[in-house]
mmCIF file of C-alpha atoms in Angstrom:
data_model
loop_
_atom_site.group_PDB
_atom_site.id
_atom_site.type_symbol
_atom_site.label_atom_id
_atom_site.label_comp_id
_atom_site.label_asym_id
_atom_site.label_seq_id
_atom_site.Cartn_x
_atom_site.Cartn_y
_atom_site.Cartn_z
ATOM 1 C CA MET A 12 -71.973 35.757 -8.877
ATOM 2 C CA THR A 13 -70.601 37.723 -5.939
ATOM 3 C CA PRO A 14 -66.830 38.268 -6.458
ATOM 4 C CA PHE A 15 -64.605 36.957 -3.647
ATOM 5 C CA ALA A 16 -61.083 38.254 -2.959
ATOM 6 C CA SER A 17 -58.291 35.987 -1.716
ATOM 7 C CA GLY A 18 -55.601 36.836 0.794
ATOM 8 C CA ASN A 19 -57.694 37.885 3.795
ATOM 9 C CA ALA A 20 -56.926 37.096 7.423
ATOM 10 C CA ILE A 21 -60.218 36.688 9.320
ATOM 11 C CA THR A 22 -60.885 35.836 12.966
ATOM 12 C CA LEU A 23 -64.327 34.791 14.210
ATOM 13 C CA LEU A 24 -65.370 36.482 17.474
ATOM 14 C CA GLU A 25 -68.215 34.972 19.529
ATOM 15 C CA THR A 26 -70.128 37.321 21.865
ATOM 16 C CA GLY A 27 -68.755 40.481 23.429
ATOM 17 C CA ALA A 28 -66.429 38.387 25.598
ATOM 18 C CA GLU A 29 -64.206 37.917 22.533
ATOM 19 C CA TYR A 30 -65.187 41.000 20.551
ATOM 20 C CA PHE A 31 -64.625 43.854 22.998
ATOM 21 C CA PRO A 32 -61.098 42.851 24.140
ATOM 22 C CA ALA A 33 -60.072 42.475 20.474
ATOM 23 C CA LEU A 34 -61.611 45.849 19.629
ATOM 24 C CA GLU A 35 -59.958 47.598 22.587
ATOM 25 C CA ALA A 36 -56.569 46.122 21.673
ATOM 26 C CA ALA A 37 -56.910 47.311 18.066
ATOM 27 C CA ILE A 38 -57.926 50.807 19.211
ATOM 28 C CA ALA A 39 -54.918 50.927 21.545
ATOM 29 C CA GLN A 40 -52.614 50.064 18.629
ATOM 30 C CA ALA A 41 -54.132 52.599 16.201
ATOM 31 C CA ARG A 42 -51.615 55.055 14.789
ATOM 32 C CA ARG A 43 -53.499 57.304 12.362
ATOM 33 C CA GLU A 44 -57.261 56.796 12.004
ATOM 34 C CA ILE A 45 -60.270 55.062 13.559
ATOM 35 C CA HIS A 46 -63.761 54.903 12.031
ATOM 36 C CA LEU A 47 -66.453 53.383 14.246
ATOM 37 C CA GLU A 48 -70.096 52.960 13.212
ATOM 38 C CA THR A 49 -72.688 51.509 15.562
ATOM 39 C CA TYR A 50 -76.451 51.382 15.852
ATOM 40 C CA ILE A 51 -76.342 51.493 19.678
ATOM 41 C CA PHE A 52 -73.659 53.137 21.827
ATOM 42 C CA ALA A 53 -74.899 52.529 25.353
ATOM 43 C CA ASP A 54 -74.030 54.468 28.483
ATOM 44 C CA ASP A 55 -73.062 51.358 30.442
ATOM 45 C CA PRO A 56 -69.716 49.892 31.621
ATOM 46 C CA THR A 57 -68.907 48.535 28.145
ATOM 47 C CA GLY A 58 -69.890 51.747 26.380
ATOM 48 C CA ARG A 59 -67.859 53.882 28.768
ATOM 49 C CA ARG A 60 -64.847 51.564 28.399
ATOM 50 C CA ILE A 61 -64.894 51.770 24.589
ATOM 51 C CA ALA A 62 -65.479 55.536 24.763
ATOM 52 C CA ALA A 63 -62.448 55.882 27.037
ATOM 53 C CA ALA A 64 -60.311 53.849 24.614
ATOM 54 C CA LEU A 65 -61.403 56.048 21.689
ATOM 55 C CA ALA A 66 -60.731 59.204 23.694
ATOM 56 C CA ALA A 67 -57.245 57.974 24.612
ATOM 57 C CA ALA A 68 -56.517 57.336 20.922
ATOM 58 C CA ALA A 69 -57.684 60.830 19.975
ATOM 59 C CA ARG A 70 -55.501 62.410 22.672
ATOM 60 C CA ARG A 71 -52.413 60.717 21.253
ATOM 61 C CA GLY A 72 -53.130 62.195 17.817
ATOM 62 C CA VAL A 73 -55.235 59.524 16.103
ATOM 63 C CA ARG A 74 -58.119 60.882 14.032
ATOM 64 C CA VAL A 75 -61.213 59.247 15.541
ATOM 65 C CA ARG A 76 -64.651 59.362 13.931
ATOM 66 C CA VAL A 77 -67.769 57.878 15.557
ATOM 67 C CA LEU A 78 -71.055 57.604 13.654
ATOM 68 C CA VAL A 79 -74.167 56.474 15.545
ATOM 69 C CA ASP A 80 -77.751 56.015 14.477
ATOM 70 C CA GLY A 81 -80.164 58.697 15.633
ATOM 71 C CA PHE A 82 -82.756 56.167 16.769
ATOM 72 C CA GLY A 83 -80.628 53.302 18.073
ATOM 73 C CA ALA A 84 -78.187 55.489 19.984
ATOM 74 C CA ARG A 85 -80.752 58.199 20.813
ATOM 75 C CA ASN A 86 -78.257 60.899 19.751
ATOM 76 C CA LEU A 87 -75.530 59.543 22.091
ATOM 77 C CA VAL A 88 -76.228 60.622 25.664
ATOM 78 C CA PRO A 89 -74.272 63.544 27.214
ATOM 79 C CA PRO A 90 -72.144 61.444 29.615
ATOM 80 C CA LEU A 91 -70.616 59.595 26.651
ATOM 81 C CA ARG A 92 -70.161 62.782 24.641
ATOM 82 C CA ASP A 93 -68.375 64.226 27.669
ATOM 83 C CA ILE A 94 -65.832 61.424 27.370
ATOM 84 C CA LEU A 95 -65.445 61.580 23.584
ATOM 85 C CA GLU A 96 -65.688 65.154 22.382
ATOM 86 C CA PRO A 97 -63.342 66.955 24.816
ATOM 87 C CA ALA A 98 -60.647 64.460 23.752
ATOM 88 C CA GLY A 99 -61.113 65.432 20.096
ATOM 89 C CA VAL A 100 -63.291 62.556 18.889
ATOM 90 C CA HIS A 101 -65.539 63.624 15.999
ATOM 91 C CA VAL A 102 -69.117 62.428 16.539
ATOM 92 C CA LEU A 103 -71.944 62.452 13.989
ATOM 93 C CA VAL A 104 -75.533 61.189 14.194
ATOM 94 C CA PHE A 105 -77.255 59.490 11.255
ATOM 95 C CA ARG A 106 -80.831 60.796 10.860
ATOM 96 C CA PRO A 107 -81.362 62.311 14.322
ATOM 97 C CA GLU A 108 -84.775 61.689 15.850
ATOM 98 C CA LEU A 109 -85.934 65.299 16.085
ATOM 99 C CA SER A 110 -89.530 64.309 16.824
ATOM 100 C CA ARG A 111 -90.973 60.964 17.829
ATOM 101 C CA PHE A 112 -94.481 62.049 16.915
ATOM 102 C CA ARG A 113 -94.012 62.470 13.164
ATOM 103 C CA LEU A 114 -93.661 59.319 11.081
ATOM 104 C CA ARG A 115 -92.112 59.738 7.670
ATOM 105 C CA ARG A 116 -90.992 56.833 5.584
ATOM 106 C CA HIS A 117 -87.385 58.031 5.342
ATOM 107 C CA ARG A 118 -87.138 57.788 9.149
ATOM 108 C CA LEU A 119 -87.343 53.999 8.801
ATOM 109 C CA ARG A 120 -84.070 54.057 6.853
ATOM 110 C CA ARG A 121 -81.648 53.565 9.720
ATOM 111 C CA MET A 122 -77.883 53.098 9.990
ATOM 112 C CA HIS A 123 -77.792 49.571 11.418
ATOM 113 C CA ARG A 124 -74.133 48.764 10.676
ATOM 114 C CA LYS A 125 -71.657 47.677 13.354
ATOM 115 C CA LEU A 126 -68.428 48.418 11.570
ATOM 116 C CA VAL A 127 -64.936 49.550 12.605
ATOM 117 C CA VAL A 128 -61.950 50.304 10.350
ATOM 118 C CA ILE A 129 -58.565 51.148 11.894
ATOM 119 C CA ASP A 130 -55.612 52.636 9.984
ATOM 120 C CA GLY A 131 -57.024 51.242 6.730
ATOM 121 C CA GLU A 132 -55.523 47.907 7.799
ATOM 122 C CA THR A 133 -57.891 46.247 10.274
ATOM 123 C CA GLY A 134 -61.665 45.918 10.201
ATOM 124 C CA PHE A 135 -64.413 44.601 12.449
ATOM 125 C CA CYS A 136 -67.891 43.726 11.213
ATOM 126 C CA GLY A 137 -70.801 41.907 12.795
ATOM 127 C CA GLY A 138 -73.938 42.244 14.847
ATOM 128 C CA ILE A 139 -72.464 43.401 18.163
ATOM 129 C CA ASN A 140 -73.403 46.903 19.312
ATOM 130 C CA ILE A 141 -71.372 48.937 21.791
ATOM 131 C CA LEU A 142 -73.452 47.564 24.617
ATOM 132 C CA ASP A 143 -72.914 45.551 27.795
ATOM 133 C CA ASP A 144 -73.136 41.927 26.711
ATOM 134 C CA LEU A 145 -74.701 40.807 29.987
ATOM 135 C CA ASP A 146 -77.351 43.529 30.067
ATOM 136 C CA GLY A 147 -80.876 42.140 29.999
ATOM 137 C CA GLU A 148 -82.342 38.841 31.154
ATOM 138 C CA GLY A 149 -79.523 36.447 30.320
ATOM 139 C CA HIS A 150 -79.013 35.415 33.984
ATOM 140 C CA GLY A 151 -75.253 35.551 33.586
ATOM 141 C CA PHE A 152 -75.149 34.400 29.949
ATOM 142 C CA PRO A 153 -74.125 36.942 27.276
ATOM 143 C CA ARG A 154 -76.154 37.889 24.237
ATOM 144 C CA PHE A 155 -75.485 35.297 21.569
ATOM 145 C CA ASP A 156 -73.874 37.255 18.753
ATOM 146 C CA TYR A 157 -70.917 37.263 16.390
ATOM 147 C CA ALA A 158 -68.419 39.564 14.708
ATOM 148 C CA VAL A 159 -65.298 39.084 12.614
ATOM 149 C CA ARG A 160 -61.957 40.849 12.683
ATOM 150 C CA PHE A 161 -60.381 41.053 9.240
ATOM 151 C CA ALA A 162 -57.289 42.243 7.400
ATOM 152 C CA GLY A 163 -56.420 42.020 3.726
ATOM 153 C CA PRO A 164 -58.045 43.149 0.476
ATOM 154 C CA ILE A 165 -61.605 43.478 1.832
ATOM 155 C CA VAL A 166 -60.465 46.186 4.264
ATOM 156 C CA ALA A 167 -60.269 48.615 1.339
ATOM 157 C CA ASP A 168 -63.980 48.104 0.622
ATOM 158 C CA ALA A 169 -64.909 48.566 4.276
ATOM 159 C CA HIS A 170 -62.718 51.662 4.472
ATOM 160 C CA ALA A 171 -64.361 53.159 1.414
ATOM 161 C CA ALA A 172 -67.807 52.438 2.867
ATOM 162 C CA VAL A 173 -67.165 54.192 6.194
ATOM 163 C CA GLY A 174 -65.538 57.115 4.402
ATOM 164 C CA ARG A 175 -68.457 57.620 2.003
ATOM 165 C CA LEU A 176 -71.073 57.515 4.723
ATOM 166 C CA TRP A 177 -69.114 59.820 7.023
ATOM 167 C CA TRP A 178 -68.861 62.540 4.403
ATOM 168 C CA LEU A 179 -72.476 62.089 3.360
ATOM 169 C CA VAL A 180 -73.685 62.598 6.936
ATOM 170 C CA ARG A 181 -71.149 65.353 7.550
ATOM 171 C CA TRP A 182 -72.385 67.473 4.662
ATOM 172 C CA THR A 183 -76.017 67.066 5.670
ATOM 173 C CA THR A 184 -75.448 67.873 9.357
ATOM 174 C CA LEU A 185 -75.497 71.480 10.517
ATOM 175 C CA GLY A 186 -72.358 72.428 12.371
ATOM 176 C CA ALA A 187 -70.472 69.276 11.410
ATOM 177 C CA ARG A 188 -68.880 70.889 8.354
ATOM 178 C CA ARG A 189 -66.379 72.646 10.577
ATOM 179 C CA GLU A 190 -64.358 69.444 10.790
ATOM 180 C CA ARG A 191 -61.099 69.950 8.933
ATOM 181 C CA ALA A 192 -61.024 68.019 5.664
ATOM 182 C CA GLU A 193 -58.037 65.691 5.688
ATOM 183 C CA PRO A 194 -57.114 62.936 3.252
ATOM 184 C CA LEU A 195 -58.210 59.487 4.339
ATOM 185 C CA VAL A 196 -55.666 56.797 5.066
ATOM 186 C CA VAL A 197 -55.011 54.751 1.940
ATOM 187 C CA PRO A 198 -55.485 51.029 2.730
ATOM 188 C CA GLN A 199 -52.521 48.821 1.990
ATOM 189 C CA ALA A 200 -53.543 45.200 1.402
ATOM 190 C CA ALA A 201 -50.749 42.668 1.539
ATOM 191 C CA PRO A 202 -51.170 40.092 -1.231
ATOM 192 C CA GLY A 203 -50.774 36.432 -0.461
ATOM 193 C CA PRO A 204 -52.656 33.287 0.522
ATOM 194 C CA GLY A 205 -55.555 33.526 2.909
ATOM 195 C CA VAL A 206 -59.307 33.404 3.229
ATOM 196 C CA ARG A 207 -61.559 34.134 0.262
ATOM 197 C CA ALA A 208 -64.104 36.756 1.303
ATOM 198 C CA VAL A 209 -66.153 39.735 0.178
ATOM 199 C CA PHE A 210 -67.356 42.758 2.146
ATOM 200 C CA LEU A 211 -70.848 43.918 1.169
ATOM 201 C CA THR A 212 -73.056 46.797 2.220
ATOM 202 C CA ARG A 213 -76.750 47.517 1.697
ATOM 203 C CA ASP A 214 -77.904 51.062 1.023
ATOM 204 C CA ASN A 215 -80.606 52.798 -0.981
ATOM 205 C CA LEU A 216 -78.400 53.770 -3.918
ATOM 206 C CA ARG A 217 -76.037 51.359 -5.634
ATOM 207 C CA ASN A 218 -76.334 48.404 -3.258
ATOM 208 C CA ARG A 219 -80.030 47.950 -2.638
ATOM 209 C CA ARG A 220 -80.010 44.143 -3.032
ATOM 210 C CA SER A 221 -76.361 43.204 -2.575
ATOM 211 C CA ILE A 222 -76.620 41.391 0.786
ATOM 212 C CA GLU A 223 -79.897 39.677 -0.082
ATOM 213 C CA GLN A 224 -78.495 38.506 -3.422
ATOM 214 C CA ALA A 225 -75.371 37.083 -1.770
ATOM 215 C CA TYR A 226 -77.567 35.187 0.692
ATOM 216 C CA LEU A 227 -79.681 33.797 -2.154
ATOM 217 C CA GLU A 228 -76.557 32.681 -4.029
ATOM 218 C CA MET A 229 -75.401 30.754 -0.953
ATOM 219 C CA ILE A 230 -78.821 29.138 -0.519
ATOM 220 C CA GLU A 231 -79.190 28.252 -4.187
ATOM 221 C CA GLY A 232 -75.722 26.682 -4.195
ATOM 222 C CA ALA A 233 -76.342 24.575 -1.057
ATOM 223 C CA ARG A 234 -76.052 20.820 -1.457
ATOM 224 C CA ARG A 235 -76.174 19.431 2.106
ATOM 225 C CA GLU A 236 -77.019 21.918 4.849
ATOM 226 C CA ILE A 237 -78.118 25.497 5.488
ATOM 227 C CA PHE A 238 -77.787 26.693 9.086
ATOM 228 C CA ILE A 239 -79.130 30.190 9.806
ATOM 229 C CA ALA A 240 -79.174 32.072 13.141
ATOM 230 C CA HIS A 241 -81.062 35.355 13.211
ATOM 231 C CA ALA A 242 -82.633 37.524 15.871
ATOM 232 C CA TYR A 243 -85.317 38.752 13.462
ATOM 233 C CA PHE A 244 -86.403 36.401 10.697
ATOM 234 C CA LEU A 245 -89.206 37.621 8.449
ATOM 235 C CA PRO A 246 -88.126 36.434 5.003
ATOM 236 C CA GLY A 247 -90.075 37.619 2.003
ATOM 237 C CA ARG A 248 -91.549 35.357 -0.659
ATOM 238 C CA ARG A 249 -88.336 35.276 -2.704
ATOM 239 C CA PHE A 250 -86.281 34.163 0.302
ATOM 240 C CA ARG A 251 -88.861 31.630 1.519
ATOM 241 C CA THR A 252 -89.070 30.084 -1.934
ATOM 242 C CA ALA A 253 -85.282 29.668 -2.072
ATOM 243 C CA LEU A 254 -85.293 27.833 1.284
ATOM 244 C CA GLN A 255 -88.225 25.640 0.248
ATOM 245 C CA GLU A 256 -86.492 24.699 -3.007
ATOM 246 C CA ALA A 257 -83.353 23.809 -1.058
ATOM 247 C CA VAL A 258 -85.375 21.389 1.107
ATOM 248 C CA ARG A 259 -86.922 19.826 -2.003
ATOM 249 C CA ARG A 260 -83.502 19.017 -3.413
ATOM 250 C CA GLY A 261 -82.482 17.275 -0.174
ATOM 251 C CA VAL A 262 -80.773 20.089 1.770
ATOM 252 C CA THR A 263 -81.265 20.174 5.547
ATOM 253 C CA VAL A 264 -82.379 23.691 6.535
ATOM 254 C CA ARG A 265 -82.119 24.702 10.197
ATOM 255 C CA VAL A 266 -83.025 28.127 11.560
ATOM 256 C CA LEU A 267 -82.088 29.264 15.086
ATOM 257 C CA LEU A 268 -84.303 32.122 16.257
ATOM 258 C CA GLN A 269 -84.858 34.436 19.183
ATOM 259 C CA GLY A 270 -86.810 32.650 21.900
ATOM 260 C CA ARG A 271 -86.959 35.468 24.432
ATOM 261 C CA ARG A 272 -89.549 38.163 23.891
ATOM 262 C CA GLU A 273 -87.563 41.351 23.247
ATOM 263 C CA TYR A 274 -89.929 43.076 20.814
ATOM 264 C CA ALA A 275 -93.390 41.492 20.991
ATOM 265 C CA PHE A 276 -94.627 42.822 17.642
ATOM 266 C CA VAL A 277 -91.694 41.359 15.691
ATOM 267 C CA GLN A 278 -91.823 38.039 17.516
ATOM 268 C CA HIS A 279 -95.547 37.684 16.886
ATOM 269 C CA ALA A 280 -95.014 38.374 13.170
ATOM 270 C CA MET A 281 -92.159 35.853 13.010
ATOM 271 C CA ARG A 282 -94.277 33.124 14.587
ATOM 272 C CA ALA A 283 -97.033 33.694 12.059
ATOM 273 C CA LEU A 284 -94.633 32.218 9.467
ATOM 274 C CA TYR A 285 -93.839 29.121 11.540
ATOM 275 C CA PRO A 286 -96.650 26.919 10.170
ATOM 276 C CA SER A 287 -95.674 27.393 6.513
ATOM 277 C CA LEU A 288 -91.947 27.052 7.232
ATOM 278 C CA LEU A 289 -92.475 23.831 9.185
ATOM 279 C CA ALA A 290 -94.788 22.491 6.477
ATOM 280 C CA ALA A 291 -91.991 23.077 3.960
ATOM 281 C CA GLY A 292 -89.635 20.879 6.002
ATOM 282 C CA ILE A 293 -87.562 23.678 7.562
ATOM 283 C CA GLU A 294 -86.352 23.035 11.123
ATOM 284 C CA LEU A 295 -87.089 25.841 13.583
ATOM 285 C CA HIS A 296 -85.338 26.240 16.940
ATOM 286 C CA GLU A 297 -85.809 29.007 19.522
ATOM 287 C CA TYR A 298 -82.844 30.053 21.654
ATOM 288 C CA GLY A 299 -83.821 30.935 25.209
ATOM 289 C CA ARG A 300 -80.630 30.860 27.259
ATOM 290 C CA ALA A 301 -80.120 34.591 26.702
ATOM 291 C CA TYR A 302 -81.012 37.108 24.014
ATOM 292 C CA LEU A 303 -80.010 35.967 20.544
ATOM 293 C CA HIS A 304 -78.748 38.868 18.455
ATOM 294 C CA ALA A 305 -76.728 37.006 15.802
ATOM 295 C CA LYS A 306 -77.113 37.555 12.054
ATOM 296 C CA VAL A 307 -75.109 34.657 10.646
ATOM 297 C CA ALA A 308 -75.410 31.681 8.328
ATOM 298 C CA VAL A 309 -73.341 28.650 7.288
ATOM 299 C CA VAL A 310 -73.855 26.650 4.096
ATOM 300 C CA ASP A 311 -72.360 23.181 3.553
ATOM 301 C CA GLY A 312 -69.716 23.900 6.199
ATOM 302 C CA VAL A 313 -67.771 25.933 3.615
ATOM 303 C CA ARG A 314 -69.536 29.249 3.028
ATOM 304 C CA ALA A 315 -70.635 31.620 5.772
ATOM 305 C CA THR A 316 -71.665 35.163 6.510
ATOM 306 C CA VAL A 317 -71.376 37.369 9.600
ATOM 307 C CA GLY A 318 -72.843 40.853 9.716
ATOM 308 C CA SER A 319 -75.507 43.275 10.842
ATOM 309 C CA SER A 320 -78.291 42.421 8.389
ATOM 310 C CA ASN A 321 -81.313 40.535 9.644
ATOM 311 C CA ILE A 322 -83.460 38.612 7.195
ATOM 312 C CA ASP A 323 -86.430 40.937 7.454
ATOM 313 C CA PRO A 324 -87.842 43.830 5.404
ATOM 314 C CA PHE A 325 -86.254 46.512 7.573
ATOM 315 C CA SER A 326 -82.726 45.194 7.024
ATOM 316 C CA LEU A 327 -83.155 44.023 3.431
ATOM 317 C CA LEU A 328 -85.145 47.017 2.145
ATOM 318 C CA LEU A 329 -84.551 50.038 4.382
ATOM 319 C CA SER A 330 -81.457 50.047 6.603
ATOM 320 C CA ARG A 331 -77.784 50.537 5.911
ATOM 321 C CA GLU A 332 -76.153 47.197 6.691
ATOM 322 C CA ALA A 333 -72.760 45.506 6.351
ATOM 323 C CA ASN A 334 -71.851 41.808 6.089
ATOM 324 C CA VAL A 335 -68.719 39.807 5.394
ATOM 325 C CA PHE A 336 -69.280 36.710 3.240
ATOM 326 C CA ILE A 337 -66.625 34.018 3.590
ATOM 327 C CA HIS A 338 -65.622 30.988 1.519
ATOM 328 C CA ASP A 339 -63.420 28.990 3.877
ATOM 329 C CA ALA A 340 -64.005 25.596 5.480
ATOM 330 C CA GLY A 341 -62.037 26.449 8.629
ATOM 331 C CA LEU A 342 -63.974 29.600 9.531
ATOM 332 C CA ALA A 343 -67.314 28.214 8.383
ATOM 333 C CA GLY A 344 -66.639 25.124 10.487
ATOM 334 C CA LEU A 345 -65.919 27.212 13.588
ATOM 335 C CA LEU A 346 -69.140 29.162 13.137
ATOM 336 C CA ARG A 347 -71.119 25.961 12.629
ATOM 337 C CA GLN A 348 -69.644 24.499 15.821
ATOM 338 C CA GLY A 349 -70.726 27.608 17.743
ATOM 339 C CA LEU A 350 -74.252 27.332 16.374
ATOM 340 C CA GLU A 351 -74.371 23.639 17.246
ATOM 341 C CA ARG A 352 -73.325 24.430 20.834
ATOM 342 C CA ALA A 353 -76.068 27.044 21.096
ATOM 343 C CA LEU A 354 -78.572 24.560 19.698
ATOM 344 C CA ARG A 355 -77.633 21.897 22.256
ATOM 345 C CA SER A 356 -77.263 24.116 25.308
ATOM 346 C CA GLY A 357 -79.957 26.752 24.993
ATOM 347 C CA ALA A 358 -82.499 26.030 22.259
ATOM 348 C CA VAL A 359 -85.809 24.215 21.902
ATOM 349 C CA ARG A 360 -86.998 22.735 18.619
ATOM 350 C CA ILE A 361 -90.436 23.947 17.548
ATOM 351 C CA GLY A 362 -92.878 21.514 15.942
ATOM 352 C CA GLN A 363 -96.420 21.580 14.648
ATOM 353 C CA ALA A 364 -97.615 20.153 17.985
ATOM 354 C CA ASP A 365 -96.176 23.178 19.796
ATOM 355 C CA LEU A 366 -98.140 25.489 17.525
ATOM 356 C CA ALA A 367 -101.310 23.472 18.008
ATOM 357 C CA ARG A 368 -101.102 24.024 21.778
ATOM 358 C CA GLN A 369 -101.204 27.814 21.385
ATOM 359 C CA SER A 370 -104.490 29.568 22.090
ATOM 360 C CA TRP A 371 -106.595 31.017 19.289
ATOM 361 C CA LEU A 372 -105.944 34.473 20.756
ATOM 362 C CA GLU A 373 -102.172 33.984 20.567
ATOM 363 C CA LYS A 374 -102.419 32.825 16.950
ATOM 364 C CA LEU A 375 -104.612 35.814 16.151
ATOM 365 C CA LYS A 376 -101.895 38.101 17.530
ATOM 366 C CA TRP A 377 -99.364 36.418 15.247
ATOM 367 C CA ARG A 378 -101.467 36.836 12.115
ATOM 368 C CA ALA A 379 -102.413 40.418 12.980
ATOM 369 C CA ALA A 380 -98.775 41.387 13.576
ATOM 370 C CA LEU A 381 -97.666 39.863 10.274
ATOM 371 C CA ALA A 382 -100.505 41.511 8.349
ATOM 372 C CA LEU A 383 -99.851 44.907 9.919
ATOM 373 C CA GLY A 384 -96.122 44.598 9.303
ATOM 374 C CA ARG A 385 -96.698 43.853 5.641
ATOM 375 C CA VAL A 386 -99.022 46.830 5.327
ATOM 376 C CA LEU A 387 -96.482 49.159 6.933
ATOM 377 C CA ILE A 388 -93.643 47.924 4.735
ATOM 378 C CA GLY A 389 -95.864 48.198 1.675
ATOM 379 C CA LEU A 390 -96.714 51.797 2.535
ATOM 380 C CA THR A 391 -93.039 52.747 2.468
ATOM 381 C CA GLY A 392 -93.051 52.190 -1.290
ATOM 382 C CA TYR A 393 -89.811 50.180 -1.197
ATOM 383 C CA ALA A 394 -91.248 46.647 -1.283
ATOM 384 C CA THR A 395 -92.417 44.411 -4.127
ATOM 385 C CA ARG A 396 -94.719 41.402 -3.817
ATOM 386 C CA ASP A 397 -91.670 39.117 -3.537
ATOM 387 C CA ASP A 398 -90.458 41.038 -0.471
ATOM 388 C CA LEU A 399 -93.630 40.375 1.577
#
């Protein structure tokens, strides 16, 4: 079983409207050290605002480290670097995209975490990139996404994770070794009552299955309801079987999915699974009010998770991810309420009749996308039959 630690203070943050003000306030209060990891760091009003806050912290003597993914952040564009680096912010890129014309399997192993640790005392984890929340086709509605702010014992695990990855990338990046080696802040967790939680990462070394296993434990322990909201939902055989078994023992399983077409290939592949999921008794809903980017789940109104990991082969087999798993009725209840609001205000339930109305050409696209995706994941050498 996944070990949970007591004594954590955790705040649920819905969309960038709650996340970015909380993040800016924490950066402004930083005294010694800021670690920020993000898949995307966009050159837009939100990105420039967060960059300015980080630069201000560095100028007042805080050690600031920013790690971005080489594909998601496209090496961090010069205008943002011009804000960060002259102020003394240390910037590193995880697996820079040196050539877009050479496909190697290790290039699929991305840094997909959205993780911040400040002074070894405060952490943020979730699915929200450093990106304007209203960018896109939301018509005034923000991307539907979540993060958590946390303090307490699990901060030490998050702090260790950002520290390990920073030094790993630093020592494999030419020119980055000039950064002066300084001791990391030692996290100080105050004991006491609070939320039971665990911070988990997924990597290709010691934690290859940690997030997936924690998800499966939640699903296998469900007695009444499983409510999942994911932008990209391509569960492998092991995961699908766990959901199907939950339905057979009387658990209501609801899945809220991306309804807007952001990446056609992924959406086609997802929809190829709809018939079998519906046949198993799993409810499917597509959110169309704005882009859905959440990676969250609630089980029985007591257990929940918020993080960066999708339920798809790229997140569960290839990328570096981070999730916080929570055992607390108050927080799980708040997340469930948010998902219920999204379901009522911006989602459509999908049934077998909806699938029957699709053209044969559309269904062929779905099956072709799923088949090709499975082939590509299989060729990486990281998947087993249960992952496809």
